Tab-separated table of C-alpha atoms and ligand atoms in Angstrom:
chain	number	residue	atom	x	y	z
A	1	MET	CA	58.515	128.357	107.468
A	2	THR	CA	60.808	127.197	104.452
A	3	LYS	CA	61.786	123.285	105.409
A	4	LYS	CA	65.020	122.254	103.883
A	5	ILE	CA	66.121	118.772	102.807
A	6	LEU	CA	69.514	117.755	102.024
A	7	ILE	CA	70.286	114.868	99.174
A	8	LEU	CA	73.323	113.235	98.703
A	9	THR	CA	75.023	110.247	96.591
A	10	GLY	CA	77.369	108.097	98.088
A	11	GLY	CA	79.364	104.985	97.011
A	12	GLY	CA	79.563	103.754	93.406
A	13	ASP	CA	77.482	105.502	90.799
A	14	CYS	CA	74.963	103.742	88.984
A	15	PRO	CA	72.124	104.632	86.087
A	16	GLY	CA	69.392	106.258	87.655
A	17	LEU	CA	70.923	108.503	90.422
A	18	ASN	CA	69.853	111.394	88.515
A	19	PRO	CA	66.351	110.862	88.135
A	20	VAL	CA	66.048	110.326	91.941
A	21	ILE	CA	67.805	113.982	92.250
A	22	ARG	CA	65.111	115.168	89.945
A	23	ALA	CA	62.177	113.554	91.392
A	24	ILE	CA	63.034	114.694	94.913
A	25	THR	CA	63.629	118.056	93.814
A	26	ARG	CA	60.407	118.479	91.680
A	27	ALA	CA	58.226	116.500	94.611
A	28	ALA	CA	59.683	119.102	96.983
A	29	HIS	CA	58.758	122.186	94.245
A	30	TYR	CA	55.279	121.089	93.959
A	31	SER	CA	54.376	120.073	97.464
A	32	LYS	CA	51.854	122.126	99.160
A	33	ASP	CA	54.431	123.104	102.051
A	34	ASP	CA	57.218	125.467	101.204
A	35	TRP	CA	60.483	123.168	100.888
A	36	GLU	CA	64.164	124.228	99.954
A	37	VAL	CA	66.270	121.127	98.361
A	38	LEU	CA	70.092	120.900	99.175
A	39	GLY	CA	72.779	118.793	97.369
A	40	SER	CA	76.158	117.879	98.591
A	41	ILE	CA	78.625	117.396	96.482
A	42	LYS	CA	80.967	113.990	96.497
A	43	ALA	CA	78.547	112.516	99.356
A	44	PHE	CA	79.413	113.533	103.109
A	45	CYS	CA	82.613	115.444	101.960
A	46	GLY	CA	80.731	118.352	100.605
A	47	ILE	CA	79.433	118.803	104.097
A	48	LEU	CA	83.036	118.312	105.735
A	49	ASP	CA	84.875	120.125	103.544
A	50	GLU	CA	85.935	123.755	104.237
A	51	PRO	CA	84.380	125.518	102.509
A	52	GLN	CA	81.464	123.308	102.340
A	53	LYS	CA	80.407	122.216	98.980
A	54	ILE	CA	76.625	122.190	98.936
A	55	ILE	CA	74.374	123.525	96.429
A	56	LYS	CA	70.816	124.530	96.098
A	57	LEU	CA	69.095	122.307	93.713
A	58	THR	CA	65.816	123.664	91.846
A	59	ASN	CA	63.681	122.660	88.852
A	60	LYS	CA	65.666	124.594	86.486
A	61	ILE	CA	68.908	122.306	87.610
A	62	VAL	CA	67.202	119.003	87.639
A	63	ALA	CA	65.592	119.668	84.263
A	64	GLY	CA	66.369	116.774	81.970
A	65	LEU	CA	67.983	114.603	84.400
A	66	GLU	CA	65.449	112.042	83.877
A	67	VAL	CA	67.819	110.673	81.022
A	68	LYS	CA	71.363	111.425	82.233
A	69	GLY	CA	73.931	108.753	83.547
A	70	GLY	CA	76.068	109.475	86.739
A	71	THR	CA	74.955	112.083	89.289
A	72	ILE	CA	75.375	115.441	88.920
A	73	LEU	CA	75.937	115.424	93.141
A	74	GLU	CA	79.067	113.290	92.418
A	75	THR	CA	80.211	110.653	94.711
A	76	THR	CA	83.041	108.796	96.221
A	77	ASN	CA	83.624	105.468	97.778
A	78	LYS	CA	86.435	107.126	99.945
A	79	GLY	CA	84.396	109.137	102.184
A	80	ASP	CA	83.249	107.230	105.129
A	81	PRO	CA	82.897	110.004	107.988
A	82	PHE	CA	83.315	107.169	110.703
A	83	CYS	CA	87.080	106.568	108.911
A	84	TYR	CA	87.818	109.518	106.913
A	85	PRO	CA	90.858	109.982	105.066
A	86	THR	CA	92.235	113.540	106.055
A	87	VAL	CA	95.311	114.956	104.816
A	88	LYS	CA	97.166	117.193	107.424
A	89	SER	CA	98.677	120.353	106.522
A	90	ASP	CA	102.220	118.751	106.881
A	91	GLY	CA	101.054	116.645	103.937
A	92	SER	CA	100.691	113.590	106.148
A	93	PHE	CA	97.262	111.590	105.947
A	94	ILE	CA	95.379	109.930	108.678
A	95	ILE	CA	92.337	107.872	109.041
A	96	GLU	CA	89.835	109.635	111.917
A	97	ASP	CA	86.099	109.931	113.051
A	98	ARG	CA	84.729	112.832	111.787
A	99	SER	CA	81.122	111.965	112.564
A	100	ASP	CA	80.463	114.027	115.245
A	101	GLU	CA	81.716	117.036	113.127
A	102	LEU	CA	79.378	115.806	110.404
A	103	ILE	CA	76.383	115.848	112.165
A	104	THR	CA	77.150	119.522	114.067
A	105	LYS	CA	77.582	120.728	110.199
A	106	ILE	CA	74.362	119.356	109.344
A	107	LYS	CA	72.503	120.758	112.276
A	108	LYS	CA	73.846	124.177	111.386
A	109	LEU	CA	72.603	123.558	107.708
A	110	ASP	CA	69.145	123.537	109.688
A	111	VAL	CA	67.984	120.616	107.374
A	112	GLU	CA	64.614	118.713	108.248
A	113	ALA	CA	66.303	115.432	106.447
A	114	VAL	CA	69.267	114.096	104.806
A	115	ILE	CA	68.090	111.727	101.941
A	116	CYS	CA	71.393	109.378	101.496
A	117	ILE	CA	71.036	107.459	98.058
A	118	GLY	CA	73.531	104.898	98.256
A	119	GLY	CA	74.202	100.828	98.294
A	120	ASP	CA	74.845	98.941	101.508
A	121	GLY	CA	78.079	100.241	102.344
A	122	THR	CA	76.383	103.969	102.375
A	123	GLN	CA	73.041	102.772	104.024
A	124	ALA	CA	75.475	101.203	106.695
A	125	ILE	CA	76.653	104.651	107.374
A	126	SER	CA	73.445	106.184	107.270
A	127	GLN	CA	72.283	103.755	110.308
A	128	LYS	CA	75.117	104.770	112.374
A	129	LEU	CA	74.450	108.224	111.758
A	130	TYR	CA	70.756	107.843	112.371
A	131	GLU	CA	71.782	106.194	115.788
A	132	LYS	CA	73.817	109.398	116.315
A	133	GLY	CA	70.663	111.570	116.146
A	134	LEU	CA	70.554	112.197	112.401
A	135	ASN	CA	67.387	112.652	110.432
A	136	ILE	CA	68.379	110.115	107.591
A	137	ILE	CA	66.182	108.560	104.918
A	138	GLY	CA	67.912	105.935	102.523
A	139	VAL	CA	67.100	105.344	98.786
A	140	PRO	CA	68.992	102.122	97.454
A	141	LYS	CA	71.229	101.794	94.873
A	142	THR	CA	73.340	99.360	93.064
A	143	ILE	CA	73.809	97.707	89.691
A	144	ASP	CA	74.678	94.422	91.502
A	145	ASN	CA	71.045	94.395	92.865
A	146	ASP	CA	72.248	92.719	95.938
A	147	LEU	CA	70.258	94.701	98.770
A	148	SER	CA	67.694	91.922	100.441
A	149	ALA	CA	65.362	94.585	101.377
A	150	THR	CA	64.197	95.639	97.805
A	151	ASP	CA	63.111	93.592	94.914
A	152	PHE	CA	64.972	95.680	92.361
A	153	THR	CA	67.372	98.619	92.834
A	154	PHE	CA	67.645	100.751	89.930
A	155	GLY	CA	70.780	100.682	87.858
A	156	PHE	CA	70.607	96.660	87.602
A	157	GLN	CA	68.394	96.583	84.718
A	158	THR	CA	70.642	99.179	82.813
A	159	ALA	CA	73.604	97.143	83.828
A	160	VAL	CA	72.113	94.068	82.126
A	161	GLU	CA	71.127	95.497	79.208
A	162	THR	CA	74.625	96.588	78.510
A	163	ALA	CA	75.989	93.482	79.211
A	164	THR	CA	73.427	91.539	77.005
A	165	GLU	CA	74.339	93.577	74.059
A	166	ALA	CA	78.106	93.062	74.795
A	167	VAL	CA	77.522	89.325	74.934
A	168	ASP	CA	75.346	89.532	71.890
A	169	LYS	CA	78.342	90.958	70.112
A	170	LEU	CA	80.245	88.414	71.439
A	171	VAL	CA	78.433	85.588	70.202
A	172	THR	CA	78.953	86.459	66.600
A	173	THR	CA	82.511	86.704	66.721
A	174	ALA	CA	82.487	83.676	68.711
A	175	GLN	CA	80.742	81.673	66.017
A	176	SER	CA	82.855	83.225	63.085
A	177	HIS	CA	86.330	81.855	64.926
A	178	ASN	CA	85.168	78.867	66.480
A	179	ARG	CA	86.493	80.505	70.063
A	180	VAL	CA	85.140	80.265	73.564
A	181	MET	CA	84.504	83.686	74.893
A	182	ILE	CA	84.393	85.059	78.153
A	183	ALA	CA	82.550	87.673	79.635
A	184	GLU	CA	83.283	89.026	82.898
A	185	VAL	CA	80.608	91.439	84.338
A	186	MET	CA	80.126	92.889	87.619
A	187	GLY	CA	78.850	91.332	90.743
A	188	ARG	CA	80.643	91.169	93.780
A	189	ASP	CA	79.016	88.831	96.099
A	190	ALA	CA	75.820	88.220	94.438
A	191	GLY	CA	75.765	86.929	90.761
A	192	TRP	CA	72.482	88.563	89.409
A	193	ILE	CA	73.956	90.490	86.247
A	194	ALA	CA	75.835	87.360	85.454
A	195	LEU	CA	72.645	85.250	85.417
A	196	TYR	CA	70.302	87.465	84.024
A	197	THR	CA	72.648	88.418	81.232
A	198	ALA	CA	73.592	84.732	80.471
A	199	VAL	CA	69.795	83.968	80.047
A	200	ALA	CA	69.031	86.998	78.027
A	201	ALA	CA	72.016	86.448	75.830
A	202	GLY	CA	71.863	82.678	75.446
A	203	ALA	CA	75.007	82.040	76.833
A	204	GLU	CA	76.270	77.997	77.615
A	205	ILE	CA	77.962	78.652	80.882
A	206	ALA	CA	77.042	81.163	83.540
A	207	LEU	CA	79.388	81.536	86.718
A	208	ILE	CA	78.297	83.416	89.992
A	209	PRO	CA	79.866	83.906	93.283
A	210	GLU	CA	77.069	81.587	94.697
A	211	ILE	CA	78.110	78.751	92.920
A	212	PRO	CA	81.731	78.099	93.186
A	213	TYR	CA	82.695	76.205	89.501
A	214	ASP	CA	84.183	73.130	89.060
A	215	ILE	CA	86.796	73.263	85.964
A	216	GLU	CA	86.227	69.945	84.953
A	217	LYS	CA	82.477	70.838	84.206
A	218	ILE	CA	83.365	73.510	82.292
A	219	ILE	CA	85.720	71.727	80.279
A	220	GLN	CA	82.956	68.875	79.514
A	221	THR	CA	80.645	71.643	78.113
A	222	ILE	CA	83.410	73.111	75.955
A	223	LYS	CA	84.308	69.629	74.400
A	224	GLY	CA	80.499	69.466	73.971
A	225	ARG	CA	80.323	72.251	72.082
A	226	ILE	CA	83.326	72.453	69.976
A	227	VAL	CA	84.081	69.291	68.266
A	228	ASP	CA	87.260	68.981	65.718
A	229	GLY	CA	87.538	72.778	65.995
A	230	GLN	CA	84.056	73.370	65.088
A	231	GLY	CA	81.557	75.292	67.188
A	232	PHE	CA	81.605	78.194	69.912
A	233	VAL	CA	80.623	78.519	73.645
A	234	ASN	CA	80.205	82.080	75.453
A	235	ILE	CA	80.474	82.077	79.263
A	236	VAL	CA	79.219	84.956	81.407
A	237	MET	CA	81.034	85.106	84.639
A	238	ALA	CA	80.838	87.315	87.809
A	239	GLU	CA	83.854	89.008	88.729
A	240	GLY	CA	83.329	87.554	92.331
A	241	ALA	CA	83.024	84.135	90.796
A	242	LYS	CA	85.551	81.544	92.322
A	243	PRO	CA	86.957	77.902	91.358
A	244	LYS	CA	85.884	75.374	93.955
A	245	LYS	CA	89.483	74.834	95.122
A	246	GLY	CA	90.130	78.402	94.882
A	247	LYS	CA	89.547	81.829	95.951
A	248	MET	CA	88.106	85.309	94.286
A	249	VAL	CA	90.393	87.385	92.092
A	250	THR	CA	91.045	90.455	94.231
A	251	ARG	CA	93.631	93.145	94.626
A	252	ASN	CA	94.578	96.234	96.940
A	253	CYS	CA	93.491	99.537	95.898
A	254	GLN	CA	96.159	102.351	97.284
A	255	GLU	CA	93.502	105.068	97.093
A	256	LYS	CA	93.580	106.797	100.621
A	257	GLY	CA	90.188	105.654	102.189
A	258	TYR	CA	89.202	103.213	100.081
A	259	HIS	CA	88.490	100.193	101.976
A	260	LYS	CA	87.538	97.411	100.023
A	261	PRO	CA	89.253	95.083	97.975
A	262	LEU	CA	89.144	95.500	94.150
A	263	LEU	CA	87.857	92.783	91.862
A	264	GLY	CA	88.423	92.019	88.253
A	265	GLY	CA	90.168	89.537	86.569
A	266	ILE	CA	88.615	86.030	87.281
A	267	GLY	CA	88.061	85.783	83.604
A	268	PHE	CA	91.507	85.590	82.907
A	269	THR	CA	92.270	82.905	85.492
A	270	LEU	CA	89.629	80.937	84.031
A	271	MET	CA	91.303	81.188	80.627
A	272	GLU	CA	94.523	80.031	81.863
A	273	GLU	CA	92.382	76.862	83.669
A	274	ILE	CA	90.779	76.053	80.340
A	275	LYS	CA	94.129	76.441	78.016
A	276	LYS	CA	95.982	73.944	80.035
A	277	ARG	CA	93.099	71.223	79.721
A	278	LEU	CA	91.977	72.105	76.054
A	279	ASP	CA	93.457	73.221	72.668
A	280	VAL	CA	90.921	75.934	71.987
A	281	SER	CA	90.890	79.319	70.908
A	282	ILE	CA	89.794	81.594	73.724
A	283	ARG	CA	89.445	85.457	74.481
A	284	VAL	CA	88.159	87.315	77.340
A	285	THR	CA	86.092	90.964	77.553
A	286	VAL	CA	86.417	92.404	81.153
A	287	LEU	CA	82.958	94.790	80.913
A	288	GLY	CA	84.110	96.747	83.939
A	289	HIS	CA	82.388	100.208	84.601
A	290	ILE	CA	80.746	100.377	81.316
A	291	GLN	CA	77.969	98.334	83.065
A	292	ARG	CA	77.920	101.501	85.342
A	293	GLY	CA	77.873	104.396	83.076
A	294	GLY	CA	75.467	105.861	80.501
A	295	THR	CA	71.805	106.437	80.165
A	296	PRO	CA	69.101	104.483	82.205
A	297	ILE	CA	66.817	102.591	80.373
A	298	ALA	CA	63.281	103.524	80.980
A	299	PHE	CA	62.815	100.738	83.748
A	300	ASP	CA	65.504	102.285	85.771
A	301	ARG	CA	64.241	106.056	85.005
A	302	ILE	CA	60.769	105.068	86.368
A	303	LEU	CA	61.789	102.953	89.394
A	304	ALA	CA	64.474	105.674	90.555
A	305	THR	CA	61.716	108.289	90.040
A	306	GLN	CA	59.310	106.287	92.343
A	307	PHE	CA	61.921	105.944	94.926
A	308	GLY	CA	62.935	109.520	94.889
A	309	ILE	CA	59.135	110.347	95.252
A	310	LYS	CA	58.605	107.817	97.954
A	311	SER	CA	61.816	109.147	100.046
A	312	PHE	CA	60.532	112.588	99.635
A	313	GLU	CA	56.897	111.409	101.242
A	314	LEU	CA	58.996	109.805	104.076
A	315	ALA	CA	60.731	113.134	104.888
A	316	GLU	CA	57.137	114.670	104.774
A	317	ARG	CA	56.011	112.393	107.145
A	318	LYS	CA	59.409	112.490	109.202
A	319	GLN	CA	59.941	108.723	108.920
A	320	PHE	CA	63.470	108.660	109.741
A	321	GLY	CA	65.793	105.690	110.006
A	322	HIS	CA	64.038	104.030	107.161
A	323	MET	CA	64.982	103.030	103.539
A	324	VAL	CA	62.624	103.152	100.662
A	325	SER	CA	62.180	99.980	98.825
A	326	LEU	CA	59.914	97.969	96.415
A	327	LEU	CA	58.451	94.784	97.463
A	328	GLY	CA	56.410	93.026	94.928
A	329	ALA	CA	54.272	95.737	93.420
A	330	ASN	CA	54.235	97.915	96.550
A	331	PHE	CA	56.517	100.869	97.349
A	332	THR	CA	57.410	100.995	100.882
A	333	SER	CA	59.849	101.414	103.665
A	334	ILE	CA	61.560	99.361	105.525
A	335	PRO	CA	64.203	100.247	108.931
A	336	ILE	CA	67.785	100.917	107.437
A	337	LYS	CA	69.091	98.390	109.986
A	338	LYS	CA	67.102	95.565	108.693
A	339	ALA	CA	68.047	96.448	105.278
A	340	ILE	CA	71.616	96.083	105.594
A	341	ALA	CA	71.246	92.883	107.587
A	342	LYS	CA	72.221	90.669	105.202
A	343	TYR	CA	72.976	90.622	101.396
A	344	LYS	CA	70.475	89.330	98.646
A	345	CYS	CA	72.496	86.614	96.776
A	346	ILE	CA	70.835	84.486	94.243
A	347	ALA	CA	69.185	81.505	96.708
A	348	PRO	CA	69.666	77.807	95.180
A	349	ASP	CA	65.900	77.644	94.379
A	350	ASN	CA	65.495	81.180	92.719
A	351	TYR	CA	63.369	80.632	89.767
A	352	LEU	CA	65.753	81.925	86.806
A	353	LEU	CA	68.532	79.937	88.174
A	354	ASN	CA	66.376	76.931	87.731
A	355	CYS	CA	65.217	78.069	84.323
A	356	ALA	CA	68.992	78.376	83.876
A	357	ARG	CA	69.644	74.482	84.376
A	358	LYS	CA	66.481	73.687	82.345
A	359	LEU	CA	67.889	75.542	79.654
A	360	GLY	CA	71.069	73.484	79.462
A	361	ILE	CA	73.383	76.352	80.742
A	362	CYS	CA	76.122	74.895	82.871
A	363	LEU	CA	76.337	76.840	86.238
A	364	GLY	CA	79.604	75.475	86.947
A	365	ASN	CA	78.694	72.470	89.373
B	1	F6P	O1	79.017	97.355	93.961
B	1	F6P	C1	79.199	97.887	92.716
B	1	F6P	C2	80.374	97.324	92.055
B	1	F6P	O2	79.980	97.871	90.662
B	1	F6P	C3	80.829	96.198	92.058
B	1	F6P	O3	80.305	95.007	91.331
B	1	F6P	C4	82.412	96.294	91.978
B	1	F6P	O4	83.403	95.383	92.345
B	1	F6P	C5	82.516	97.736	92.231
B	1	F6P	O5	81.299	98.677	92.745
B	1	F6P	C6	83.664	98.534	91.740
B	1	F6P	O6	83.516	99.856	92.397
B	1	F6P	P1	84.748	101.011	92.280
B	1	F6P	O7	85.609	100.628	91.009
B	1	F6P	O8	83.867	102.420	91.868
B	1	F6P	O9	85.217	101.209	93.230
C-alpha cells in the first residue's frame, strides 16, 4: 500500500530549504516501501485554502534543487493555523483558530506523516498540532542559528558567508576614506551571524543582542583607531543589538497575520550616537534579506540533505513529535517540546566570544 508524506516550509526562508525537500523526496523514492510525497504550498495555507494548494513531489520536480535558494513550496510567516488571518466575504478581516479544520483536512489527505521545515515559530505550531494528534516531524531552519536543540541550522553558514563577503568589501572602502563603517546583519535575539562575521572579516567592533553596548567603549575604540583623521573602523552589529541604556529598534508590521515586531535600523541609531561624540565620517549598510537569499554554500547543502534524510527515517519509524538535530557529529532527534523550550543565545563563556575578546575586538562592554 502506498504511504503518503506531506512536506511544508514555514516562517522566513533560508538557504537550504530546497535541498531538504529534495532529500526527503529522493529518500522516499529509493525506499523499499512505496511512498508518495506531497508538498503544501505556503506552509499551512496550502492545506487550508479552498481549493487546496498541494503538489506531488517527484524526483523530476526536485532535480537540481540542491543548489537552489528559497523554497519551491513557498513560505509565509502569516499562516499560523492557531491565529489565522481570514478575510471574510464582506472584505472584513479576523484572526481565528483554524487548527481543528487543518487537522481534519490533513487526515482526509490520508498522510502518514507531516514534515514541517521551520524555525522556532513553526516548531511551536508543530508541537501544538502534535498535542492535538497530528503525526508531525520537525526539521529546524533559520539563518539566525538560535535553536538550542541543534548545534547548527542550515542557512546560517551561507548567511555568514554573504555577510563576510560584504564586510570584506566595506573594509577596503573604509580604508580609502578613513571612515567608520557599520554593517548591520540579521540576528533578532542571538548574535551568531554578527560574531562569526566579525571574526571572519576582522572587524574592530562586534555588537550582539546578548551584550548591551556601552557607547563610551565604542568611542574609545574609534579614537584609538582613527587619529588625526587617519585610520578606519569596521563595526559589525546584529539587528537585535541594543545600547546599555536603551532598547532594540523595532517597528510594527502592518501585514495581516504577522505577529512579530520588525527589526532593522539600529545601525543608524548607533551612527547618530557616535556623531554626537566624534567628528568622524560614518556610513551604515543594512544587509537585510540578502543574507537569506541565494544559493546555499556546500556546508548548508550537505547539512540540509542530512536533516532531510533523517526526517524521512523518523517518518519511517513513526517517531512523531520529534525534531531532527545535529549534536556534535551525530544526527539525532529530540522531542519538539524540548527543542522549543529555549533559545540558543551566545553564552558568556562561548569560545568564539572568548577568541574575539583575545583578538582585541571590542564587544561594547
Ligand atoms: O528569523 C530570521 C530572521 O532573518 C530575523 O533575523 C529577521 O528579523 C527576520 O527573520 C525577518 O523576517 P521577515 O522580514 O521575513 O519577516
